[in-house]
Coordinates of C-alpha atoms in Angstrom, one line a residue:
X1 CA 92.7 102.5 177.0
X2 CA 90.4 105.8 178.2
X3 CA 91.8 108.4 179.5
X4 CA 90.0 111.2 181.2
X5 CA 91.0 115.0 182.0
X6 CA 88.5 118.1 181.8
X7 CA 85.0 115.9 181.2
X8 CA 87.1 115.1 177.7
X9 CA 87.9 111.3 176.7
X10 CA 90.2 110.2 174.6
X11 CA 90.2 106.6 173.1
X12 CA 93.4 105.0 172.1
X13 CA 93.5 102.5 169.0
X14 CA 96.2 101.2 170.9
X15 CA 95.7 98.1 173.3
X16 CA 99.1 97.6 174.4
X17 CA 102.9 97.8 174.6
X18 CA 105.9 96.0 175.8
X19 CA 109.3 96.6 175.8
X20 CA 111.2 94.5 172.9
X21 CA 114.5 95.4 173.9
X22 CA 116.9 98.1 175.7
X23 CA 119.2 100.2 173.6
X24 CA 122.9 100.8 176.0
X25 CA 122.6 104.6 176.7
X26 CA 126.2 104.7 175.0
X27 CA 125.6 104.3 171.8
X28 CA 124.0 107.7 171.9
X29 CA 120.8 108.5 169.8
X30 CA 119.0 105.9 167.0
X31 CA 119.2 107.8 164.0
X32 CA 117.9 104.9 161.5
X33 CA 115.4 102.4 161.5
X34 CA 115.0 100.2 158.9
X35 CA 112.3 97.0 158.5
X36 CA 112.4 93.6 156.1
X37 CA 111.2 90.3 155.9
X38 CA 113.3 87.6 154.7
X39 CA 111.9 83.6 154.2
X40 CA 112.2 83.2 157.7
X41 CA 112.3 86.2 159.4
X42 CA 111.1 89.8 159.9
X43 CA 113.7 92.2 160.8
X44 CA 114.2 95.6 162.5
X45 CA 117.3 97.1 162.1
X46 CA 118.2 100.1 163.9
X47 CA 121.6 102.4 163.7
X48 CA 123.0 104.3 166.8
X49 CA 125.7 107.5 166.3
X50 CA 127.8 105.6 167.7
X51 CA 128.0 103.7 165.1
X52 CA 126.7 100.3 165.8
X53 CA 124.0 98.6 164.0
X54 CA 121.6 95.8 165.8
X55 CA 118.8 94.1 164.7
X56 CA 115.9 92.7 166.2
X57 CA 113.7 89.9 165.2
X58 CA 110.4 90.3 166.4
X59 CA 109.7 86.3 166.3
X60 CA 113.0 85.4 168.5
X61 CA 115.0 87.0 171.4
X62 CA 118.3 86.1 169.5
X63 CA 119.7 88.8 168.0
X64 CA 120.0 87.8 163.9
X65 CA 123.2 90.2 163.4
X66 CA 125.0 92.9 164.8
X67 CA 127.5 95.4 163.1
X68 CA 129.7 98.6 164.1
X69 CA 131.9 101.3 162.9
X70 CA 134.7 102.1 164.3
X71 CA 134.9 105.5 166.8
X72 CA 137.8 107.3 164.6
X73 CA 135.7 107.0 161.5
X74 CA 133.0 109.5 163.1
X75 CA 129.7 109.4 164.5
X76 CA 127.1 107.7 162.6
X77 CA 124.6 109.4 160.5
X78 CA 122.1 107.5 158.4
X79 CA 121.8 103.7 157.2
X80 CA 120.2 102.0 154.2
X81 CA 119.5 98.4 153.6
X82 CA 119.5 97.0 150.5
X83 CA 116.2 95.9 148.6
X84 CA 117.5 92.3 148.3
X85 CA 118.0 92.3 151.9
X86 CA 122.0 91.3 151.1
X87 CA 123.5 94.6 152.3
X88 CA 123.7 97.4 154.4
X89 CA 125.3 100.3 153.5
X90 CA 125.9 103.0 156.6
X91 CA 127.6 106.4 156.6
X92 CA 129.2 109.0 159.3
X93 CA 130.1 112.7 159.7
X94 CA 133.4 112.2 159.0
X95 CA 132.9 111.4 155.4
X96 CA 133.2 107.8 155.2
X97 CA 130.9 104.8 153.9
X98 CA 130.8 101.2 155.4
X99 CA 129.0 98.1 153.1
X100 CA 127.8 95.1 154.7
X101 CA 127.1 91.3 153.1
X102 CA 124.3 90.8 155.8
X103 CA 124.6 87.0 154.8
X104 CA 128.3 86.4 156.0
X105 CA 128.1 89.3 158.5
X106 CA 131.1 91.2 157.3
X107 CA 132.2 94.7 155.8
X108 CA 132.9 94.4 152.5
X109 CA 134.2 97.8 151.6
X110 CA 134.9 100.9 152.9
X111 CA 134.9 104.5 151.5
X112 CA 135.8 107.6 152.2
X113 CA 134.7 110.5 149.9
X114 CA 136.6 112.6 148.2
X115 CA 136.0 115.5 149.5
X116 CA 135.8 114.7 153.1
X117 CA 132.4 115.5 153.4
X118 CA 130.1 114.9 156.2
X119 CA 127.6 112.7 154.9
X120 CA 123.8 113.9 155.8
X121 CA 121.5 111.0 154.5
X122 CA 121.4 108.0 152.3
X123 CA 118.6 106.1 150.2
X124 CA 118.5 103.0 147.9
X125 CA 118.3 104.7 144.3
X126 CA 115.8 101.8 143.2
X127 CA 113.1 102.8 145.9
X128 CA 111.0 99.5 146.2
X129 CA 112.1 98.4 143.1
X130 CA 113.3 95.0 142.8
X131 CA 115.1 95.8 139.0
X132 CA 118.8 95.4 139.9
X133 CA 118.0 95.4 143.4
X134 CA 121.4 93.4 144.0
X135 CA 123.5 96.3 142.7
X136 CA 124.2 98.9 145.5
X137 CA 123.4 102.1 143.9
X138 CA 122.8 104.6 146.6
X139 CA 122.1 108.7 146.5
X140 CA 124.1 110.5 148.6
X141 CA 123.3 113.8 150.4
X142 CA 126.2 115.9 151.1
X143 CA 127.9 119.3 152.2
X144 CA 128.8 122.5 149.6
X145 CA 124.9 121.7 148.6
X146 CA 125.6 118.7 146.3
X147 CA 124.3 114.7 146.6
X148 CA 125.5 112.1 144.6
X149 CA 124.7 108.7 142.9
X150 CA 127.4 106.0 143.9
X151 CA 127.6 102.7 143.3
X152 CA 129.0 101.4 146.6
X153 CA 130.3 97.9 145.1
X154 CA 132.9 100.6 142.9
X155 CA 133.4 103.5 144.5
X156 CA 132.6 105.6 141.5
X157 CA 129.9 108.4 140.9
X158 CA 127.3 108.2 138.2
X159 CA 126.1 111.3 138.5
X160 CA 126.3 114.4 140.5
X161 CA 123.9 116.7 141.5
X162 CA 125.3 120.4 142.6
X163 CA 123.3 124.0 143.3
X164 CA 125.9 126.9 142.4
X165 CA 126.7 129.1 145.0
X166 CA 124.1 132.4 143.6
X167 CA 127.6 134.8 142.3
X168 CA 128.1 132.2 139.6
X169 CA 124.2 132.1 138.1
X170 CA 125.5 134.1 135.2
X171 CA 129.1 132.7 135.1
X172 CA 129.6 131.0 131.7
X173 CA 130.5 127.3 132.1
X174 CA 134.0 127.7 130.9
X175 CA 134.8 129.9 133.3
X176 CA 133.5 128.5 136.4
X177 CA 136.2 127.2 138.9
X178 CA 137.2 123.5 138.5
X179 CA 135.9 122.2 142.0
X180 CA 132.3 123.3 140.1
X181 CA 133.0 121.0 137.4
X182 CA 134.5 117.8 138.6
X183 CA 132.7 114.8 140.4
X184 CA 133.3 113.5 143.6
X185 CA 134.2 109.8 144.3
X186 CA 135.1 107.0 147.0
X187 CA 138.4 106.7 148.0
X188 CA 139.2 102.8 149.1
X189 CA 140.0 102.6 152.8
X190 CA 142.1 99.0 153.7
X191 CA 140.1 96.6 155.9
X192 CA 143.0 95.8 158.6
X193 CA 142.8 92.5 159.5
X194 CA 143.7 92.8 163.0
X195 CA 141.1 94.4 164.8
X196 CA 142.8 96.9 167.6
X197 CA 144.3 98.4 164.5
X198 CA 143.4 101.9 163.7
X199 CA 141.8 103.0 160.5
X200 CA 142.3 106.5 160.6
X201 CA 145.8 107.8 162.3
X202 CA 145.2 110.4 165.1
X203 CA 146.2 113.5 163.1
X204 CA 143.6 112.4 160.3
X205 CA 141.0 112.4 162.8
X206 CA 142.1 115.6 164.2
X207 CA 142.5 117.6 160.8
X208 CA 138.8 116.4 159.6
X209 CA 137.2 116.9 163.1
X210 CA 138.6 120.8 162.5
X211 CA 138.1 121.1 159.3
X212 CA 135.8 123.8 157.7
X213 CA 133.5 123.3 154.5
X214 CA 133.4 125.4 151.9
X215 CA 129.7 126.1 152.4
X216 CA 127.1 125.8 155.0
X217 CA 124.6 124.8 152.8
X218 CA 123.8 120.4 152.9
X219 CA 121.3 118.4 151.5
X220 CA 119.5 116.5 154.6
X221 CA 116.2 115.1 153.0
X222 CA 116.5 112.6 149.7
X223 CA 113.5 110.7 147.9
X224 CA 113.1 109.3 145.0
X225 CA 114.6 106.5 142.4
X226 CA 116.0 105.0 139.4
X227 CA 112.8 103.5 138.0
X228 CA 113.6 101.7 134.4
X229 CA 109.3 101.2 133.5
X230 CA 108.6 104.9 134.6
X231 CA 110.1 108.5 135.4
X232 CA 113.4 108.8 137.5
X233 CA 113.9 111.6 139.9
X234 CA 115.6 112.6 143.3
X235 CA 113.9 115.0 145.2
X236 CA 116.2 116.6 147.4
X237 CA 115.4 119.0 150.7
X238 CA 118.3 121.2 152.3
X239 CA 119.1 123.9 155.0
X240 CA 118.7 126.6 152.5
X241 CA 115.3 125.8 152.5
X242 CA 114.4 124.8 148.8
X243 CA 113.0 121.5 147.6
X244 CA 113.7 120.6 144.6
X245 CA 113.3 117.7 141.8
X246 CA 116.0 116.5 139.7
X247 CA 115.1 114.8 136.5
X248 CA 117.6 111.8 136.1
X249 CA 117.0 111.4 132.6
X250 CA 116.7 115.2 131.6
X251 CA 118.0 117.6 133.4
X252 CA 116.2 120.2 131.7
X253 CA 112.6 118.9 133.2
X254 CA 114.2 119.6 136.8
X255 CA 113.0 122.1 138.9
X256 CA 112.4 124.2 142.0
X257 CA 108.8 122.7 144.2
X258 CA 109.5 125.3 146.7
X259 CA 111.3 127.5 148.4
X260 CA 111.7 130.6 146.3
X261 CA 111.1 134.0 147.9
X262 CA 109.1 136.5 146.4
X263 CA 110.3 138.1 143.0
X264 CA 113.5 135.7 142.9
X265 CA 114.2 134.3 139.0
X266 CA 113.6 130.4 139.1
X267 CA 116.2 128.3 138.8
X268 CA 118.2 127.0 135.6
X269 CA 119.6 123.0 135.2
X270 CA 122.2 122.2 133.3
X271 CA 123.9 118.4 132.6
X272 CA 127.4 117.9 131.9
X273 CA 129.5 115.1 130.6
X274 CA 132.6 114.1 133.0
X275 CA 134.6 111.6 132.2
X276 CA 133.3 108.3 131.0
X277 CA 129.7 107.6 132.5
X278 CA 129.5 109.9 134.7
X279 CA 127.3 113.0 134.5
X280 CA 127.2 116.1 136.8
X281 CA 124.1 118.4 137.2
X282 CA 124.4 122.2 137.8
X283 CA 121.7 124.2 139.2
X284 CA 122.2 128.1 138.8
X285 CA 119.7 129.5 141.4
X286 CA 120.1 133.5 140.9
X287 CA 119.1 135.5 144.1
X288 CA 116.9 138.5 144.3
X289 CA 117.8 140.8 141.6
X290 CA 118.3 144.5 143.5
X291 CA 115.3 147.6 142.7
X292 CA 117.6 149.2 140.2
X293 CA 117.5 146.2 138.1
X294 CA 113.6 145.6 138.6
X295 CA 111.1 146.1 135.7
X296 CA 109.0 149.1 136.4
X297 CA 106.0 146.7 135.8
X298 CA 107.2 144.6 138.7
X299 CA 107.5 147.1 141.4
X300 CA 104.0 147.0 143.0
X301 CA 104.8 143.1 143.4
X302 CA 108.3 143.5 144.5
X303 CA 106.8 146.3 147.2
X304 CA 104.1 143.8 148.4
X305 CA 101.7 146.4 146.8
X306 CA 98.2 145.1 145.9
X307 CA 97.1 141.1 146.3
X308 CA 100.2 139.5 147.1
X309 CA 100.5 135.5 146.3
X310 CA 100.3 133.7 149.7
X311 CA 103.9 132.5 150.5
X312 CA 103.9 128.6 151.3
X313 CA 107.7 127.7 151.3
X314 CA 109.2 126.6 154.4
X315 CA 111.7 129.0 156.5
X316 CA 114.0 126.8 157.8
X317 CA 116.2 123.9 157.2
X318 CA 114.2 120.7 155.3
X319 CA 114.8 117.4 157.4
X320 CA 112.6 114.7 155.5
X321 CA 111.1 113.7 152.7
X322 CA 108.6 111.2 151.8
X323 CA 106.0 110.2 148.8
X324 CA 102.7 109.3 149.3
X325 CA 101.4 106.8 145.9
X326 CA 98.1 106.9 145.3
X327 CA 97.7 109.7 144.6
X328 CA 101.2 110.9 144.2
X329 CA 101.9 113.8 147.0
X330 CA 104.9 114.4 148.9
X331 CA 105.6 115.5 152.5
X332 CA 108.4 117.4 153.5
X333 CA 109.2 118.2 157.4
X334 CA 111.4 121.2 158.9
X335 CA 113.2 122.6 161.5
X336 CA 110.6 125.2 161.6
X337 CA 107.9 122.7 163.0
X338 CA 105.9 122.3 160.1
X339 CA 105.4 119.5 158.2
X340 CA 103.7 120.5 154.7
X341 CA 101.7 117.8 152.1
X342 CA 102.8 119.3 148.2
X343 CA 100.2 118.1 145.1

């Protein structure tokens, strides 16, 4: 195709288009897209907020399966399928977690989390590894600034990963508040057999449509993996702006890729041990210390006197995250209309 406008043309790599198929303009906005290939098939499946999931074989007009949530568990937010191409796992804003067996077509389990927390984005914690690819481990990104490792076939967290709100930076650990100390998990909702049977009673609906969260501050972007030949991470973007990568293995090697304004201390990471397996991850991030407290040697700097280090961090909410291999580089979108490529 050549298209011309102002003596300038344009060529398109692209020879055509049709339309595969029409999405109902009531199930609201697609918010996932997810491709596979099985033996006999290669599969799109896509997620609306209303929370139905369809899929499209590009080979066939038959649709190979189709899935929903019910309306009083929320709208739909994000949808991962599992590397063995046996199971979907989908969440909503209302806190709760459906699994699918794609092979019989049929929910399996479903969660709600602990804490009633919205739930902002999923990903498979093997990446495109195929090492236990069966077991549904998933990293969760959540309200109060916190995402979590679950194993979806359990309910239970395996770790925990939690920025401190800045007043409890220097806050010894035994004297933090509980809710900074405990791990969330998956409460198990009944699968009614009957279908027009509600899930969630009207005045549970109402009390978490109204509810409040402790803190504005999500996690909306995850990457990363459990890798067991090479370095596990989770790199994890949020509305207060930061990026930062979480060591798995040693939470000591975590640390803060960007997002720190000028003169503010770097962060500290810190692992506990709750319960039996489960592990929970602290980040202190302190803020800004005020000019009384600022060495005298650091004034000019603080000040913005003299060369000033060019300030690359993003300035609003992160929405996405993705790694580029070879070479390793990520890329990390915002609300602020850039998209930014970190070495």
């Amino acid at each position: 195709m050549i298209t011309s406008h102002n003596q300038q043309v344009q060529r398109s790599r692209v020879s055509g288009h049709s339309v595969l198929r029409n999405i109902n303009h009531g199930e609201g906005e697609v918010l996932a897209v997810s491709q596979f290939t099985t033996p006999s098939a290669s599969i799109v499946a896509y997620a609306t907020q209303r929370g139905h999931i369809h899929s499209l074989d590009i080979r066939c007009a038959r649709e190979p399966f189709s899935m929903n949530l019910r309306p009083e568990l929320g709208y739909l937010t994000d949808m991962e399928v599992g590397n063995d191409k046996n199971w979907i796992v989908a969440s909503t804003n209302r806190g709760y977690v459906g699994l699918w067996d794609i092979r019989f077509q049929t929910m399996v389990k479903l969660w709600r989390h602990s804490r009633d927390s919205p739930i902002k984005r999923l990903t498979n914690a093997f990446g495109n590894s195929l090492d236990e690819a069966s077991r549904p481990l998933v990293f969760m990104g959540c309200d109060n600034n916190e995402a979590s490792l679950f194993d979806v076939s359990t309910g239970g967290c395996l770790q925990c990963y939690r920025v401190l709100d800045s007043s409890f930076s220097y806050v010894d650990q035994s004297a933090l508040p509980p809710d900074c100390l405990s791990v969330p998990y998956l409460e198990s909702v009944n699968i009614p057999s009957r279908f027009g049977k509600r899930l969630v009673s009207l005045d549970r609906a109402i009390q978490m449509t109204t509810r409040s969260s402790a803190s504005d501050i999500s996690m909306n972007a995850l990457v990363g993996g459990i890798n067991p030949q090479g370095p596990s991470f989770l790199m994890t973007g949020g509305s207060d702006h930061m990026i930062r990568c979480w060591d798995i293995n040693s939470a000591s090697k975590s640390c803060c890729v960007s997002g720190l304004e000028q003169n503010q201390p770097p962060p500290s990471f810190e692992q506990i041990q709750v319960g039996g397996n489960s592990r929970l991850i602290l980040c202190r991030q302190p803020s800004i210390p005020p000019l009384s407290l600022t060495e005298s040697s650091k004034l000019p700097l603080r000040n913005r006197q003299g060369v000033v280090k060019c300030n690359n961090r993003h300035l609003d909410s992160i929405l996405d995250l993705k790694i580029v291999q070879n070479p390793a580089l990520l890329l990390s979108a915002s609300r602020d209309g850039l998209i930014k490529l970190w070495a």
